[in-house]
Tab-separated table of C-alpha atoms in Angstrom:
chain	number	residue	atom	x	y	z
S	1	UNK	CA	-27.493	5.079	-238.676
S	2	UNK	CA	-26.072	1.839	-236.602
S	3	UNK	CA	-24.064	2.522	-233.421
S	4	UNK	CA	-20.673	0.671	-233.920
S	5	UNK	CA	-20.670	-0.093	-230.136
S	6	UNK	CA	-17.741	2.397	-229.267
S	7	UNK	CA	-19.232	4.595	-226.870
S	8	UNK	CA	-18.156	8.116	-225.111
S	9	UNK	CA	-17.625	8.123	-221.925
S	10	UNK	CA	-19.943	11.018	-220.270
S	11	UNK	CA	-18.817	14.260	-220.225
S	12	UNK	CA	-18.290	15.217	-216.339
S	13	UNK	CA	-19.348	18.334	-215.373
S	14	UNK	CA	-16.476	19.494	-212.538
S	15	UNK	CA	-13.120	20.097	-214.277
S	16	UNK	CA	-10.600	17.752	-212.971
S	17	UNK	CA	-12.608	14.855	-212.162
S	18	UNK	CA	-11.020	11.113	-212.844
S	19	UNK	CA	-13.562	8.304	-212.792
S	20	UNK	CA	-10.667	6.295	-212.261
S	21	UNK	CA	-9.079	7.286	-209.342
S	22	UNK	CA	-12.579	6.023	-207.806
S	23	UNK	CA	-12.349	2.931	-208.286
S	24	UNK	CA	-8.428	2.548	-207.496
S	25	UNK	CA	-7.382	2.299	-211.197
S	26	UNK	CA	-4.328	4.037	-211.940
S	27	UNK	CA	-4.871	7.473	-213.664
S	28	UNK	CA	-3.140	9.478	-215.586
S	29	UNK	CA	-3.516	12.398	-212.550
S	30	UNK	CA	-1.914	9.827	-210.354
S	31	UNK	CA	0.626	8.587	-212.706
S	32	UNK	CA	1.855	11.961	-212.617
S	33	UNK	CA	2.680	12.724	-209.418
S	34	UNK	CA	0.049	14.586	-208.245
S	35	UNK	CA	0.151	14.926	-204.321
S	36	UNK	CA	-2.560	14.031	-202.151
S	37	UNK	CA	-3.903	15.014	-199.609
S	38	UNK	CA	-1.918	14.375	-195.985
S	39	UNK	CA	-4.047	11.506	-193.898
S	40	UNK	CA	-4.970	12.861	-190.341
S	41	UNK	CA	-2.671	11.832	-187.711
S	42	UNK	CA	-4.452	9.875	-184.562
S	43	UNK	CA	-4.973	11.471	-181.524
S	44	UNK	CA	-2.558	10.321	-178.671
S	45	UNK	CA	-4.733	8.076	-176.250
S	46	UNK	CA	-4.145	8.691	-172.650
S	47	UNK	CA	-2.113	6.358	-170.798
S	48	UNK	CA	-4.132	4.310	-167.858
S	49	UNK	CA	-1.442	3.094	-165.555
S	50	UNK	CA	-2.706	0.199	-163.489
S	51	UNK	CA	-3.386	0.249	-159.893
S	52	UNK	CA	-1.283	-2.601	-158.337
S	53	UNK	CA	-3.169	-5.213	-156.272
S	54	UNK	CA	-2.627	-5.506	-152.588
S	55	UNK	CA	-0.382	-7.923	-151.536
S	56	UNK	CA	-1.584	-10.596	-149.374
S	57	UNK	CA	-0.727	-11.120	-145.787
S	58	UNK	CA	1.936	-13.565	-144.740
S	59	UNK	CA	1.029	-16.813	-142.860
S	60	UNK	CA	3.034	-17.336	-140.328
S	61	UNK	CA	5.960	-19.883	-140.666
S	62	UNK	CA	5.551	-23.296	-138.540
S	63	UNK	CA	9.262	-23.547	-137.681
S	64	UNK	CA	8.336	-27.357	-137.317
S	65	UNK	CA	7.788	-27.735	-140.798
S	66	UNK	CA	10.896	-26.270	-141.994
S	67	UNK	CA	12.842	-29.650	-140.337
S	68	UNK	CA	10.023	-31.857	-141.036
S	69	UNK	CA	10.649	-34.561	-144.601
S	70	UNK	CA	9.061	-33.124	-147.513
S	71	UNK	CA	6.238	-36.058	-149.395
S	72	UNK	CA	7.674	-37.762	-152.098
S	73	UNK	CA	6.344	-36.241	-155.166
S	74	UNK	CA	3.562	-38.118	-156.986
S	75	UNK	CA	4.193	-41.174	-159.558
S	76	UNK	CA	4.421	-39.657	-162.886
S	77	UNK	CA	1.451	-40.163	-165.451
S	78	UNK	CA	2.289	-43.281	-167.696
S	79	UNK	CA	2.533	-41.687	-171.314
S	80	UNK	CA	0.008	-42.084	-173.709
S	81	UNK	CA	0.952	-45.696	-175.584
S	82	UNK	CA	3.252	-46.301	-172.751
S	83	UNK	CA	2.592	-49.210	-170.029
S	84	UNK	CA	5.386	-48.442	-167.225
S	85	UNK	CA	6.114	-52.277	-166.270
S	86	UNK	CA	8.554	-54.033	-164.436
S	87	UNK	CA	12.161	-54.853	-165.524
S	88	UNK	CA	12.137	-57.581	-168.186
S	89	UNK	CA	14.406	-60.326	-167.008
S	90	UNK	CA	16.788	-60.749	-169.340
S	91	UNK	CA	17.139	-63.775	-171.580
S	92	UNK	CA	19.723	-66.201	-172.451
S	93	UNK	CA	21.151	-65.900	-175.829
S	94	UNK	CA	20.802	-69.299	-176.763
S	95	UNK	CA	16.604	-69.123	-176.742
S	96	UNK	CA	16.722	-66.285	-178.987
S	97	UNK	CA	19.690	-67.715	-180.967
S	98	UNK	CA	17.237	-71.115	-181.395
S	99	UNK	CA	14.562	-69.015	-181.987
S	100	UNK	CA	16.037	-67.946	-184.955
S	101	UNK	CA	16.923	-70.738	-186.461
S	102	UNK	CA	13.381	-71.772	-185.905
S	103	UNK	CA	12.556	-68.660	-188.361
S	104	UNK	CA	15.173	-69.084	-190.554
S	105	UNK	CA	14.165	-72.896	-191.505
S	106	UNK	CA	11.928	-71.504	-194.356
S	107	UNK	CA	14.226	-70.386	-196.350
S	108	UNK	CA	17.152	-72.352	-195.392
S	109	UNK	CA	15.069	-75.600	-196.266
S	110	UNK	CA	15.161	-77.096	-192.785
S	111	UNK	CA	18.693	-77.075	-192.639
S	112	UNK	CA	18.636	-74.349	-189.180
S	113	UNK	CA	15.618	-76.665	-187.651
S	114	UNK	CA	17.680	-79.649	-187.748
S	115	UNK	CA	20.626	-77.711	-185.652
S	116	UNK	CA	17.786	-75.966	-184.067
S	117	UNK	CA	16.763	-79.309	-182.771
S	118	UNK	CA	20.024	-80.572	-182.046
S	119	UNK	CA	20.533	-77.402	-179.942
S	120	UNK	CA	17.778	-77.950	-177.999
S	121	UNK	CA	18.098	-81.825	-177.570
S	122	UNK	CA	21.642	-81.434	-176.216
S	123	UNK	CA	21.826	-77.882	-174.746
S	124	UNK	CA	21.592	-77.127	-170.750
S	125	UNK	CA	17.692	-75.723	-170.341
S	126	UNK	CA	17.729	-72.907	-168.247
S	127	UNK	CA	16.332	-72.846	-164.276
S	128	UNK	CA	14.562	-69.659	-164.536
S	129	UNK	CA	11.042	-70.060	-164.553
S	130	UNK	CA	9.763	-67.813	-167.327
S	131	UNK	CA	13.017	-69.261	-169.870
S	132	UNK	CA	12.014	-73.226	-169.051
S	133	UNK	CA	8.625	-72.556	-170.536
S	134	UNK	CA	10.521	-71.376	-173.799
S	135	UNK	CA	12.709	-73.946	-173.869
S	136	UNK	CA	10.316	-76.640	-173.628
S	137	UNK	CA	7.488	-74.947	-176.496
S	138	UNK	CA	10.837	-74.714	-178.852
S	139	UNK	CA	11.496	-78.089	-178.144
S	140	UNK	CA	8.425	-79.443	-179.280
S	141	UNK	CA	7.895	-76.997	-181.953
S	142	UNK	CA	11.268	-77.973	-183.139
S	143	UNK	CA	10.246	-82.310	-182.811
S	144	UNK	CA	6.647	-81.360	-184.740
S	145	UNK	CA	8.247	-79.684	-187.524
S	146	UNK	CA	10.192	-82.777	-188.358
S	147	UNK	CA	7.894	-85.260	-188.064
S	148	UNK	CA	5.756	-83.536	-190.018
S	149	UNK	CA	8.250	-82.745	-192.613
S	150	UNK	CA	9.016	-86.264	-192.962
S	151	UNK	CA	5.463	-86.845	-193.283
S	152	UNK	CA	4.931	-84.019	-195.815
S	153	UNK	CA	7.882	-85.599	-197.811
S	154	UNK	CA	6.410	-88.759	-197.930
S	155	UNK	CA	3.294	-87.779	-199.015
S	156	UNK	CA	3.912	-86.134	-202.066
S	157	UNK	CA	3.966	-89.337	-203.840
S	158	UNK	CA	-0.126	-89.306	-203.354
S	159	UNK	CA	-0.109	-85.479	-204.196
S	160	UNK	CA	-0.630	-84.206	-200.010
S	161	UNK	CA	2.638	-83.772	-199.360
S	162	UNK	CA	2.658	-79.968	-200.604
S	163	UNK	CA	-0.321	-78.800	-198.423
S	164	UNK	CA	1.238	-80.289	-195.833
S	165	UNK	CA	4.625	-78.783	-196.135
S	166	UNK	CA	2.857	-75.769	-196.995
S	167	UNK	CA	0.672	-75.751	-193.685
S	168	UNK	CA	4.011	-76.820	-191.919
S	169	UNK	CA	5.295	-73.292	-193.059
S	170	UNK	CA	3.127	-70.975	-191.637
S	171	UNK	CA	2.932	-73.094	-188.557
S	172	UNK	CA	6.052	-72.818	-187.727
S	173	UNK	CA	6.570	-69.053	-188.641
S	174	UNK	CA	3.859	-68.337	-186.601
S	175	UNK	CA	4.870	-70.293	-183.563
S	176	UNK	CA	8.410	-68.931	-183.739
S	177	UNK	CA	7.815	-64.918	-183.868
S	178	UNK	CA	5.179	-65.838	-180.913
S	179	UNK	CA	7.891	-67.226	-179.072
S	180	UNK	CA	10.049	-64.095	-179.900
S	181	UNK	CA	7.244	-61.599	-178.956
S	182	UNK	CA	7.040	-63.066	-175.226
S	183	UNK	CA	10.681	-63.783	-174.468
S	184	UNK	CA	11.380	-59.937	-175.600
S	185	UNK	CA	8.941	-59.228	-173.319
S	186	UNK	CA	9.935	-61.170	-170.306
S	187	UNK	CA	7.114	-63.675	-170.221
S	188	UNK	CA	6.500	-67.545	-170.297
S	189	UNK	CA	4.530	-69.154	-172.942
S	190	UNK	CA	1.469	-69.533	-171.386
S	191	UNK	CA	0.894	-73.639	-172.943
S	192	UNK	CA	4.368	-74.844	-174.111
S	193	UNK	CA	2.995	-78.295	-174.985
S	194	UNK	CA	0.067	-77.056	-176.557
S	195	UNK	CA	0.059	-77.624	-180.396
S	196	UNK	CA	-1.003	-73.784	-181.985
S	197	UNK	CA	0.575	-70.946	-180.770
S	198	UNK	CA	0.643	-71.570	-176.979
């Protein structure tokens, strides 16, 4: 005869026994209430209580020192990602104000570079030294950009025009936030007549 794979469990000898209560199944036994047996309590350890430490001796006071000017206290650290500088001068209005119509002659067409370059030919330059550097590098960004937009315009009738115009562009974006970055930051431009970035 075939075994149809149900099996008996075995037959335990000691009355009472629950294979599943060994394993932490929940048994019938368990289910119904049956009490078990009360966990021992811990002993009570004994209580150390620490020795204190001696104190130390007092120095004497220098009553000398008492009147004397305490040391200034120490510099603090510089942050990290922090460079503690000087005071940035502050700048006129009008170099940031041309500045920005430098950067705005993209999309405006030109239009802002042509006041942009009126500004600066008949506008007071300042006498600080780190703003005369600006004034003069917007100035001749500002006279570049139009000759070579003329030049650009003419040219398009033999098909260069457009890469120059186009070159024209990022020059002048460039040389206008570079501008921006060191008059925020208190500084001349290092080569105002130079023709990249300066």
């Amino acid at each position: 005869m075939s075994d149809t794979g149900d099996r008996q469990p075995p037959k335990d000898p000691t009355p009472g026994h629950d294979p599943d209560d060994l394993v932490g199944f929940a048994s019938p036994a368990s289910l119904a209430g049956r009490p078990r047996a009360p966990e021992p309590e811990p002993k009570p350890e004994a209580v150390v209580e620490p020795t204190p430490e001696p104190k130390p001796a007092a120095e004497p006071v220098d009553a000398r020192a008492a009147f004397e000017p305490a040391a200034p206290p120490p510099p603090p650290e510089p942050a990290f990602g922090r460079r503690d500088r000087e005071p940035v001068p502050e700048a006129p209005m009008g170099l940031y104000a041309i500045y920005a119509l430098i950067l705005f002659a993209v999309p405006t067409l030109g239009v802002s570079a042509v006041v942009g370059l009126l500004a600066v030919l008949f506008g007071d330059a300042p006498a600080e030294e780190p703003f005369t550097s600006h004034h003069l590098y917007q100035r001749r960004t500002l006279w570049t950009a139009a000759i070579a937009a003329v030049a650009g315009v003419i040219l398009i009738v033999v098909n260069l025009g457009v890469f120059v115009l186009f070159v024209l562009v990022g020059w002048l974006v460039v040389r206008g936030a570079w501008g921006v970055f060191l008059l925020t930051r208190g500084r001349p431009v290092p080569n105002p007549r130079g023709w990249w970035v300066g």
